[in-house]
Amino acid sequence: MNATPEDASVIAQRLHLAAGFHSSERDWVVDRLAALGSRLRSYRDDEIELEISLKDRKGVEQRVMLQCWINHGHRLHLVATSSQRELPAALNEVRDELIRQVGETKTRTEPRSNRALRSVPTPPE
């Protein structure tokens, strides 16, 4: 996925490295997640929070978790996880999953905003 410097900037500003990551890895992680920035640019910076954590680094049960909170009308919490053994592959997997989830939330339609779905037909007698 191609990411622009603006995409990386969105991630760099909002990403918090939690347990398992070293501060020296921040730039590398931001570069890996930069493609997510294009999905998040439609929200204001103060509406987005990102946190990534790593459990059991290089262990059998290594797990990467990327969480995203979006405060846009209501607080939305999205979570993507990966159990990939290779850290670069795990970061790519959580990034792609979160891109999918953000895309779904942007295109989700609710019955209250669609007259056809709100109309309940009367059952025949």
mmCIF file of N, CA and C in Angstrom:
data_model
loop_
_atom_site.group_PDB
_atom_site.id
_atom_site.type_symbol
_atom_site.label_atom_id
_atom_site.label_comp_id
_atom_site.label_asym_id
_atom_site.label_seq_id
_atom_site.Cartn_x
_atom_site.Cartn_y
_atom_site.Cartn_z
ATOM 1 N N MET A 1 0.836 -1.171 0.000
ATOM 2 C CA MET A 1 0.000 0.000 0.000
ATOM 3 C C MET A 1 0.883 1.236 0.000
ATOM 4 N N ASN A 2 0.538 2.178 -0.823
ATOM 5 C CA ASN A 2 1.312 3.404 -0.901
ATOM 6 C C ASN A 2 0.718 4.421 0.056
ATOM 7 N N ALA A 3 1.578 5.013 0.851
ATOM 8 C CA ALA A 3 1.134 6.012 1.807
ATOM 9 C C ALA A 3 1.879 7.303 1.548
ATOM 10 N N THR A 4 1.185 8.410 1.729
ATOM 11 C CA THR A 4 1.799 9.719 1.547
ATOM 12 C C THR A 4 2.356 10.197 2.880
ATOM 13 N N PRO A 5 3.207 11.209 2.861
ATOM 14 C CA PRO A 5 3.709 11.763 4.128
ATOM 15 C C PRO A 5 2.584 12.273 5.027
ATOM 16 N N GLU A 6 1.501 12.777 4.423
ATOM 17 C CA GLU A 6 0.370 13.248 5.215
ATOM 18 C C GLU A 6 -0.279 12.084 5.970
ATOM 19 N N ASP A 7 -0.329 10.905 5.339
ATOM 20 C CA ASP A 7 -0.893 9.727 5.985
ATOM 21 C C ASP A 7 -0.063 9.346 7.208
ATOM 22 N N ALA A 8 1.242 9.347 7.052
ATOM 23 C CA ALA A 8 2.124 9.015 8.168
ATOM 24 C C ALA A 8 2.006 10.057 9.270
ATOM 25 N N SER A 9 1.789 11.300 8.887
ATOM 26 C CA SER A 9 1.664 12.381 9.869
ATOM 27 C C SER A 9 0.448 12.167 10.769
ATOM 28 N N VAL A 10 -0.670 11.752 10.182
ATOM 29 C CA VAL A 10 -1.877 11.483 10.971
ATOM 30 C C VAL A 10 -1.585 10.396 11.999
ATOM 31 N N ILE A 11 -0.933 9.348 11.577
ATOM 32 C CA ILE A 11 -0.606 8.240 12.478
ATOM 33 C C ILE A 11 0.381 8.704 13.539
ATOM 34 N N ALA A 12 1.425 9.408 13.141
ATOM 35 C CA ALA A 12 2.457 9.851 14.081
ATOM 36 C C ALA A 12 1.874 10.734 15.175
ATOM 37 N N GLN A 13 0.922 11.585 14.824
ATOM 38 C CA GLN A 13 0.330 12.498 15.799
ATOM 39 C C GLN A 13 -0.563 11.783 16.802
ATOM 40 N N ARG A 14 -1.246 10.733 16.384
ATOM 41 C CA ARG A 14 -2.278 10.129 17.225
ATOM 42 C C ARG A 14 -1.892 8.785 17.839
ATOM 43 N N LEU A 15 -0.774 8.176 17.423
ATOM 44 C CA LEU A 15 -0.421 6.827 17.861
ATOM 45 C C LEU A 15 0.290 6.837 19.212
ATOM 46 N N HIS A 16 -0.201 5.988 20.093
ATOM 47 C CA HIS A 16 0.432 5.761 21.394
ATOM 48 C C HIS A 16 0.985 4.340 21.382
ATOM 49 N N LEU A 17 2.296 4.198 21.641
ATOM 50 C CA LEU A 17 2.897 2.868 21.747
ATOM 51 C C LEU A 17 2.681 2.366 23.164
ATOM 52 N N ALA A 18 1.977 1.285 23.303
ATOM 53 C CA ALA A 18 1.700 0.703 24.614
ATOM 54 C C ALA A 18 2.720 -0.410 24.883
ATOM 55 N N ALA A 19 2.382 -1.285 25.785
ATOM 56 C CA ALA A 19 3.280 -2.367 26.212
ATOM 57 C C ALA A 19 3.823 -3.156 25.032
ATOM 58 N N GLY A 20 5.107 -3.494 25.113
ATOM 59 C CA GLY A 20 5.730 -4.364 24.125
ATOM 60 C C GLY A 20 6.534 -3.658 23.061
ATOM 61 N N PHE A 21 6.277 -2.393 22.840
ATOM 62 C CA PHE A 21 7.028 -1.640 21.842
ATOM 63 C C PHE A 21 7.978 -0.675 22.532
ATOM 64 N N HIS A 22 9.139 -0.503 21.928
ATOM 65 C CA HIS A 22 10.135 0.436 22.440
ATOM 66 C C HIS A 22 9.963 1.768 21.722
ATOM 67 N N SER A 23 10.284 2.846 22.395
ATOM 68 C CA SER A 23 10.152 4.166 21.771
ATOM 69 C C SER A 23 11.043 4.283 20.523
ATOM 70 N N SER A 24 12.138 3.537 20.488
ATOM 71 C CA SER A 24 13.025 3.573 19.317
ATOM 72 C C SER A 24 12.369 2.955 18.078
ATOM 73 N N GLU A 25 11.295 2.191 18.258
ATOM 74 C CA GLU A 25 10.593 1.552 17.136
ATOM 75 C C GLU A 25 9.463 2.413 16.587
ATOM 76 N N ARG A 26 9.218 3.549 17.199
ATOM 77 C CA ARG A 26 8.076 4.388 16.844
ATOM 78 C C ARG A 26 8.042 4.730 15.351
ATOM 79 N N ASP A 27 9.133 5.229 14.793
ATOM 80 C CA ASP A 27 9.144 5.624 13.383
ATOM 81 C C ASP A 27 8.867 4.435 12.465
ATOM 82 N N TRP A 28 9.435 3.289 12.805
ATOM 83 C CA TRP A 28 9.210 2.084 12.007
ATOM 84 C C TRP A 28 7.740 1.666 12.040
ATOM 85 N N VAL A 29 7.135 1.706 13.237
ATOM 86 C CA VAL A 29 5.721 1.334 13.382
ATOM 87 C C VAL A 29 4.835 2.328 12.634
ATOM 88 N N VAL A 30 5.130 3.616 12.761
ATOM 89 C CA VAL A 30 4.356 4.639 12.050
ATOM 90 C C VAL A 30 4.428 4.411 10.544
ATOM 91 N N ASP A 31 5.615 4.097 10.022
ATOM 92 C CA ASP A 31 5.747 3.821 8.587
ATOM 93 C C ASP A 31 4.909 2.618 8.173
ATOM 94 N N ARG A 32 4.890 1.579 9.001
ATOM 95 C CA ARG A 32 4.100 0.372 8.694
ATOM 96 C C ARG A 32 2.599 0.664 8.691
ATOM 97 N N LEU A 33 2.157 1.567 9.553
ATOM 98 C CA LEU A 33 0.730 1.851 9.690
ATOM 99 C C LEU A 33 0.279 3.050 8.861
ATOM 100 N N ALA A 34 1.183 3.677 8.132
ATOM 101 C CA ALA A 34 0.887 4.928 7.426
ATOM 102 C C ALA A 34 -0.301 4.822 6.478
ATOM 103 N N ALA A 35 -0.501 3.685 5.846
ATOM 104 C CA ALA A 35 -1.619 3.538 4.907
ATOM 105 C C ALA A 35 -2.969 3.730 5.589
ATOM 106 N N LEU A 36 -3.024 3.515 6.881
ATOM 107 C CA LEU A 36 -4.258 3.739 7.648
ATOM 108 C C LEU A 36 -4.608 5.223 7.703
ATOM 109 N N GLY A 37 -3.609 6.071 7.586
ATOM 110 C CA GLY A 37 -3.820 7.516 7.675
ATOM 111 C C GLY A 37 -4.795 8.056 6.646
ATOM 112 N N SER A 38 -4.785 7.491 5.435
ATOM 113 C CA SER A 38 -5.699 7.983 4.401
ATOM 114 C C SER A 38 -7.157 7.749 4.792
ATOM 115 N N ARG A 39 -7.431 6.671 5.524
ATOM 116 C CA ARG A 39 -8.785 6.402 5.999
ATOM 117 C C ARG A 39 -9.187 7.317 7.150
ATOM 118 N N LEU A 40 -8.207 7.738 7.929
ATOM 119 C CA LEU A 40 -8.509 8.538 9.116
ATOM 120 C C LEU A 40 -8.487 10.039 8.853
ATOM 121 N N ARG A 41 -7.988 10.458 7.687
ATOM 122 C CA ARG A 41 -7.888 11.890 7.396
ATOM 123 C C ARG A 41 -9.230 12.592 7.327
ATOM 124 N N SER A 42 -10.304 11.867 7.099
ATOM 125 C CA SER A 42 -11.617 12.513 7.026
ATOM 126 C C SER A 42 -12.132 12.923 8.407
ATOM 127 N N TYR A 43 -11.468 12.468 9.461
ATOM 128 C CA TYR A 43 -11.810 12.867 10.820
ATOM 129 C C TYR A 43 -10.817 13.924 11.291
ATOM 130 N N ARG A 44 -11.270 14.807 12.165
ATOM 131 C CA ARG A 44 -10.355 15.790 12.750
ATOM 132 C C ARG A 44 -9.363 15.069 13.659
ATOM 133 N N ASP A 45 -8.177 15.640 13.809
ATOM 134 C CA ASP A 45 -7.140 15.019 14.638
ATOM 135 C C ASP A 45 -7.607 14.788 16.071
ATOM 136 N N ASP A 46 -8.406 15.697 16.603
ATOM 137 C CA ASP A 46 -8.845 15.539 17.988
ATOM 138 C C ASP A 46 -9.952 14.497 18.137
ATOM 139 N N GLU A 47 -10.410 13.910 17.042
ATOM 140 C CA GLU A 47 -11.445 12.873 17.092
ATOM 141 C C GLU A 47 -10.850 11.466 17.091
ATOM 142 N N ILE A 48 -9.542 11.342 16.920
ATOM 143 C CA ILE A 48 -8.910 10.032 16.744
ATOM 144 C C ILE A 48 -7.884 9.760 17.831
ATOM 145 N N GLU A 49 -7.925 8.546 18.352
ATOM 146 C CA GLU A 49 -6.887 8.048 19.251
ATOM 147 C C GLU A 49 -6.493 6.666 18.757
ATOM 148 N N LEU A 50 -5.208 6.388 18.710
ATOM 149 C CA LEU A 50 -4.699 5.083 18.291
ATOM 150 C C LEU A 50 -3.747 4.549 19.347
ATOM 151 N N GLU A 51 -3.836 3.246 19.591
ATOM 152 C CA GLU A 51 -2.911 2.604 20.523
ATOM 153 C C GLU A 51 -2.547 1.236 19.989
ATOM 154 N N ILE A 52 -1.259 0.938 19.999
ATOM 155 C CA ILE A 52 -0.804 -0.372 19.550
ATOM 156 C C ILE A 52 -0.019 -1.030 20.679
ATOM 157 N N SER A 53 -0.273 -2.318 20.882
ATOM 158 C CA SER A 53 0.436 -3.054 21.936
ATOM 159 C C SER A 53 0.894 -4.404 21.393
ATOM 160 N N LEU A 54 1.894 -4.941 22.058
ATOM 161 C CA LEU A 54 2.493 -6.213 21.655
ATOM 162 C C LEU A 54 2.671 -7.061 22.905
ATOM 163 N N LYS A 55 2.121 -8.259 22.878
ATOM 164 C CA LYS A 55 2.264 -9.180 24.010
ATOM 165 C C LYS A 55 3.108 -10.374 23.587
ATOM 166 N N ASP A 56 3.968 -10.823 24.474
ATOM 167 C CA ASP A 56 4.782 -12.017 24.266
ATOM 168 C C ASP A 56 5.633 -11.917 23.005
ATOM 169 N N ARG A 57 6.428 -10.847 22.912
ATOM 170 C CA ARG A 57 7.268 -10.609 21.734
ATOM 171 C C ARG A 57 8.137 -11.826 21.432
ATOM 172 N N LYS A 58 8.086 -12.267 20.179
ATOM 173 C CA LYS A 58 8.841 -13.414 19.665
ATOM 174 C C LYS A 58 8.499 -14.719 20.374
ATOM 175 N N GLY A 59 7.435 -14.732 21.137
ATOM 176 C CA GLY A 59 7.000 -15.943 21.807
ATOM 177 C C GLY A 59 6.006 -16.712 20.965
ATOM 178 N N VAL A 60 5.617 -17.849 21.466
ATOM 179 C CA VAL A 60 4.672 -18.705 20.754
ATOM 180 C C VAL A 60 3.312 -18.026 20.619
ATOM 181 N N GLU A 61 2.931 -17.265 21.620
ATOM 182 C CA GLU A 61 1.615 -16.618 21.611
ATOM 183 C C GLU A 61 1.725 -15.113 21.385
ATOM 184 N N GLN A 62 2.655 -14.684 20.534
ATOM 185 C CA GLN A 62 2.802 -13.258 20.237
ATOM 186 C C GLN A 62 1.486 -12.715 19.706
ATOM 187 N N ARG A 63 1.114 -11.532 20.179
ATOM 188 C CA ARG A 63 -0.142 -10.937 19.752
ATOM 189 C C ARG A 63 0.017 -9.428 19.644
ATOM 190 N N VAL A 64 -0.350 -8.886 18.500
ATOM 191 C CA VAL A 64 -0.340 -7.450 18.276
ATOM 192 C C VAL A 64 -1.786 -6.973 18.265
ATOM 193 N N MET A 65 -2.057 -5.892 19.000
ATOM 194 C CA MET A 65 -3.402 -5.341 19.043
ATOM 195 C C MET A 65 -3.335 -3.853 18.710
ATOM 196 N N LEU A 66 -4.123 -3.438 17.728
ATOM 197 C CA LEU A 66 -4.231 -2.039 17.337
ATOM 198 C C LEU A 66 -5.645 -1.587 17.650
ATOM 199 N N GLN A 67 -5.753 -0.580 18.513
ATOM 200 C CA GLN A 67 -7.059 -0.061 18.902
ATOM 201 C C GLN A 67 -7.213 1.355 18.379
ATOM 202 N N CYS A 68 -8.423 1.683 17.968
ATOM 203 C CA CYS A 68 -8.725 3.008 17.441
ATOM 204 C C CYS A 68 -10.021 3.488 18.069
ATOM 205 N N TRP A 69 -9.973 4.682 18.631
ATOM 206 C CA TRP A 69 -11.171 5.319 19.168
ATOM 207 C C TRP A 69 -11.471 6.519 18.291
ATOM 208 N N ILE A 70 -12.700 6.594 17.810
ATOM 209 C CA ILE A 70 -13.121 7.717 16.972
ATOM 210 C C ILE A 70 -14.283 8.404 17.676
ATOM 211 N N ASN A 71 -14.093 9.666 18.020
ATOM 212 C CA ASN A 71 -15.135 10.471 18.665
ATOM 213 C C ASN A 71 -15.805 11.324 17.600
ATOM 214 N N HIS A 72 -16.751 10.758 16.925
ATOM 215 C CA HIS A 72 -17.443 11.463 15.841
ATOM 216 C C HIS A 72 -18.942 11.304 16.073
ATOM 217 N N GLY A 73 -19.510 12.173 16.851
ATOM 218 C CA GLY A 73 -20.914 12.041 17.222
ATOM 219 C C GLY A 73 -21.084 11.121 18.414
ATOM 220 N N HIS A 74 -20.531 9.965 18.325
ATOM 221 C CA HIS A 74 -20.504 9.018 19.439
ATOM 222 C C HIS A 74 -19.107 8.383 19.450
ATOM 223 N N ARG A 75 -18.742 7.776 20.547
ATOM 224 C CA ARG A 75 -17.396 7.195 20.673
ATOM 225 C C ARG A 75 -17.414 5.776 20.110
ATOM 226 N N LEU A 76 -16.629 5.574 19.085
ATOM 227 C CA LEU A 76 -16.541 4.288 18.400
ATOM 228 C C LEU A 76 -15.200 3.655 18.745
ATOM 229 N N HIS A 77 -15.222 2.383 19.124
ATOM 230 C CA HIS A 77 -13.991 1.677 19.499
ATOM 231 C C HIS A 77 -13.793 0.517 18.525
ATOM 232 N N LEU A 78 -12.703 0.567 17.770
ATOM 233 C CA LEU A 78 -12.369 -0.484 16.815
ATOM 234 C C LEU A 78 -11.114 -1.197 17.284
ATOM 235 N N VAL A 79 -11.078 -2.515 17.116
ATOM 236 C CA VAL A 79 -9.926 -3.314 17.559
ATOM 237 C C VAL A 79 -9.541 -4.288 16.456
ATOM 238 N N ALA A 80 -8.248 -4.335 16.164
ATOM 239 C CA ALA A 80 -7.708 -5.306 15.211
ATOM 240 C C ALA A 80 -6.571 -6.048 15.903
ATOM 241 N N THR A 81 -6.555 -7.370 15.759
ATOM 242 C CA THR A 81 -5.514 -8.178 16.402
ATOM 243 C C THR A 81 -4.857 -9.103 15.385
ATOM 244 N N SER A 82 -3.647 -9.501 15.711
ATOM 245 C CA SER A 82 -2.924 -10.451 14.864
ATOM 246 C C SER A 82 -2.068 -11.350 15.740
ATOM 247 N N SER A 83 -1.993 -12.608 15.352
ATOM 248 C CA SER A 83 -1.136 -13.578 16.036
ATOM 249 C C SER A 83 0.012 -14.023 15.137
ATOM 250 N N GLN A 84 0.282 -13.271 14.086
ATOM 251 C CA GLN A 84 1.391 -13.599 13.183
ATOM 252 C C GLN A 84 2.701 -13.638 13.957
ATOM 253 N N ARG A 85 3.570 -14.581 13.618
ATOM 254 C CA ARG A 85 4.856 -14.726 14.318
ATOM 255 C C ARG A 85 5.846 -13.628 13.932
ATOM 256 N N GLU A 86 5.806 -13.193 12.686
ATOM 257 C CA GLU A 86 6.705 -12.141 12.214
ATOM 258 C C GLU A 86 6.064 -10.780 12.488
ATOM 259 N N LEU A 87 6.785 -9.914 13.177
ATOM 260 C CA LEU A 87 6.235 -8.617 13.564
ATOM 261 C C LEU A 87 5.824 -7.750 12.372
ATOM 262 N N PRO A 88 6.609 -7.644 11.308
ATOM 263 C CA PRO A 88 6.159 -6.848 10.157
ATOM 264 C C PRO A 88 4.833 -7.373 9.571
ATOM 265 N N ALA A 89 4.697 -8.688 9.481
ATOM 266 C CA ALA A 89 3.458 -9.279 8.953
ATOM 267 C C ALA A 89 2.289 -9.002 9.893
ATOM 268 N N ALA A 90 2.534 -9.033 11.188
ATOM 269 C CA ALA A 90 1.480 -8.758 12.166
ATOM 270 C C ALA A 90 1.024 -7.304 12.072
ATOM 271 N N LEU A 91 1.973 -6.379 11.915
ATOM 272 C CA LEU A 91 1.605 -4.967 11.774
ATOM 273 C C LEU A 91 0.798 -4.740 10.502
ATOM 274 N N ASN A 92 1.191 -5.390 9.422
ATOM 275 C CA ASN A 92 0.433 -5.273 8.173
ATOM 276 C C ASN A 92 -0.981 -5.820 8.343
ATOM 277 N N GLU A 93 -1.108 -6.923 9.048
ATOM 278 C CA GLU A 93 -2.422 -7.538 9.239
ATOM 279 C C GLU A 93 -3.346 -6.643 10.064
ATOM 280 N N VAL A 94 -2.856 -6.080 11.169
ATOM 281 C CA VAL A 94 -3.723 -5.212 11.985
ATOM 282 C C VAL A 94 -4.047 -3.920 11.239
ATOM 283 N N ARG A 95 -3.091 -3.412 10.478
ATOM 284 C CA ARG A 95 -3.347 -2.207 9.681
ATOM 285 C C ARG A 95 -4.465 -2.461 8.667
ATOM 286 N N ASP A 96 -4.354 -3.560 7.919
ATOM 287 C CA ASP A 96 -5.356 -3.878 6.899
ATOM 288 C C ASP A 96 -6.719 -4.128 7.516
ATOM 289 N N GLU A 97 -6.752 -4.795 8.661
ATOM 290 C CA GLU A 97 -8.022 -5.060 9.333
ATOM 291 C C GLU A 97 -8.665 -3.759 9.828
ATOM 292 N N LEU A 98 -7.864 -2.863 10.367
ATOM 293 C CA LEU A 98 -8.425 -1.597 10.841
ATOM 294 C C LEU A 98 -8.885 -0.728 9.673
ATOM 295 N N ILE A 99 -8.168 -0.772 8.553
ATOM 296 C CA ILE A 99 -8.622 -0.059 7.355
ATOM 297 C C ILE A 99 -9.992 -0.580 6.943
ATOM 298 N N ARG A 100 -10.157 -1.909 6.973
ATOM 299 C CA ARG A 100 -11.453 -2.502 6.618
ATOM 300 C C ARG A 100 -12.548 -2.042 7.571
ATOM 301 N N GLN A 101 -12.259 -2.061 8.876
ATOM 302 C CA GLN A 101 -13.254 -1.667 9.871
ATOM 303 C C GLN A 101 -13.639 -0.194 9.754
ATOM 304 N N VAL A 102 -12.653 0.662 9.543
ATOM 305 C CA VAL A 102 -12.953 2.091 9.387
ATOM 306 C C VAL A 102 -13.795 2.302 8.140
ATOM 307 N N GLY A 103 -13.459 1.610 7.063
ATOM 308 C CA GLY A 103 -14.249 1.699 5.838
ATOM 309 C C GLY A 103 -15.682 1.259 6.052
ATOM 310 N N GLU A 104 -15.874 0.186 6.810
ATOM 311 C CA GLU A 104 -17.223 -0.288 7.110
ATOM 312 C C GLU A 104 -18.013 0.738 7.904
ATOM 313 N N THR A 105 -17.385 1.357 8.882
ATOM 314 C CA THR A 105 -18.110 2.332 9.695
ATOM 315 C C THR A 105 -18.490 3.560 8.890
ATOM 316 N N LYS A 106 -17.668 3.907 7.887
ATOM 317 C CA LYS A 106 -17.993 5.063 7.050
ATOM 318 C C LYS A 106 -19.167 4.770 6.122
ATOM 319 N N THR A 107 -19.308 3.531 5.689
ATOM 320 C CA THR A 107 -20.345 3.200 4.714
ATOM 321 C C THR A 107 -21.560 2.521 5.328
ATOM 322 N N ARG A 108 -21.492 2.260 6.617
ATOM 323 C CA ARG A 108 -22.605 1.569 7.279
ATOM 324 C C ARG A 108 -23.871 2.421 7.194
ATOM 325 N N THR A 109 -24.956 1.783 6.833
ATOM 326 C CA THR A 109 -26.236 2.480 6.822
ATOM 327 C C THR A 109 -27.103 1.901 7.916
ATOM 328 N N GLU A 110 -27.798 2.766 8.564
ATOM 329 C CA GLU A 110 -28.671 2.337 9.651
ATOM 330 C C GLU A 110 -30.120 2.493 9.214
ATOM 331 N N PRO A 111 -31.002 1.637 9.695
ATOM 332 C CA PRO A 111 -32.397 1.708 9.280
ATOM 333 C C PRO A 111 -33.041 3.075 9.514
ATOM 334 N N ARG A 112 -32.629 3.798 10.527
ATOM 335 C CA ARG A 112 -33.280 5.075 10.809
ATOM 336 C C ARG A 112 -33.045 6.107 9.704
ATOM 337 N N SER A 113 -32.005 5.901 8.903
ATOM 338 C CA SER A 113 -31.729 6.861 7.844
ATOM 339 C C SER A 113 -32.153 6.335 6.466
ATOM 340 N N ASN A 114 -32.881 5.243 6.454
ATOM 341 C CA ASN A 114 -33.334 4.672 5.198
ATOM 342 C C ASN A 114 -34.819 4.355 5.321
ATOM 343 N N ARG A 115 -35.634 5.130 4.667
ATOM 344 C CA ARG A 115 -37.084 5.021 4.798
ATOM 345 C C ARG A 115 -37.582 3.609 4.458
ATOM 346 N N ALA A 116 -37.016 2.989 3.442
ATOM 347 C CA ALA A 116 -37.472 1.658 3.036
ATOM 348 C C ALA A 116 -37.236 0.633 4.141
ATOM 349 N N LEU A 117 -36.140 0.763 4.867
ATOM 350 C CA LEU A 117 -35.859 -0.180 5.940
ATOM 351 C C LEU A 117 -36.679 0.112 7.195
ATOM 352 N N ARG A 118 -37.112 1.367 7.355
ATOM 353 C CA ARG A 118 -37.921 1.728 8.522
ATOM 354 C C ARG A 118 -39.356 1.255 8.382
ATOM 355 N N SER A 119 -39.833 1.225 7.161
ATOM 356 C CA SER A 119 -41.222 0.847 6.933
ATOM 357 C C SER A 119 -41.420 -0.635 7.238
ATOM 358 N N VAL A 120 -42.300 -0.900 8.133
ATOM 359 C CA VAL A 120 -42.604 -2.281 8.486
ATOM 360 C C VAL A 120 -43.951 -2.629 7.860
ATOM 361 N N PRO A 121 -43.958 -3.613 6.958
ATOM 362 C CA PRO A 121 -45.233 -3.967 6.322
ATOM 363 C C PRO A 121 -46.192 -4.567 7.342
ATOM 364 N N THR A 122 -47.464 -4.293 7.140
ATOM 365 C CA THR A 122 -48.474 -4.877 8.026
ATOM 366 C C THR A 122 -48.730 -6.312 7.595
ATOM 367 N N PRO A 123 -48.793 -7.217 8.561
ATOM 368 C CA PRO A 123 -49.027 -8.627 8.211
ATOM 369 C C PRO A 123 -50.438 -8.825 7.671
ATOM 370 N N PRO A 124 -50.603 -9.747 6.722
ATOM 371 C CA PRO A 124 -51.948 -10.026 6.185
ATOM 372 C C PRO A 124 -52.818 -10.682 7.258
ATOM 373 N N GLU A 125 -54.105 -10.396 7.180
ATOM 374 C CA GLU A 125 -55.033 -10.961 8.170
ATOM 375 C C GLU A 125 -55.642 -12.246 7.718
#
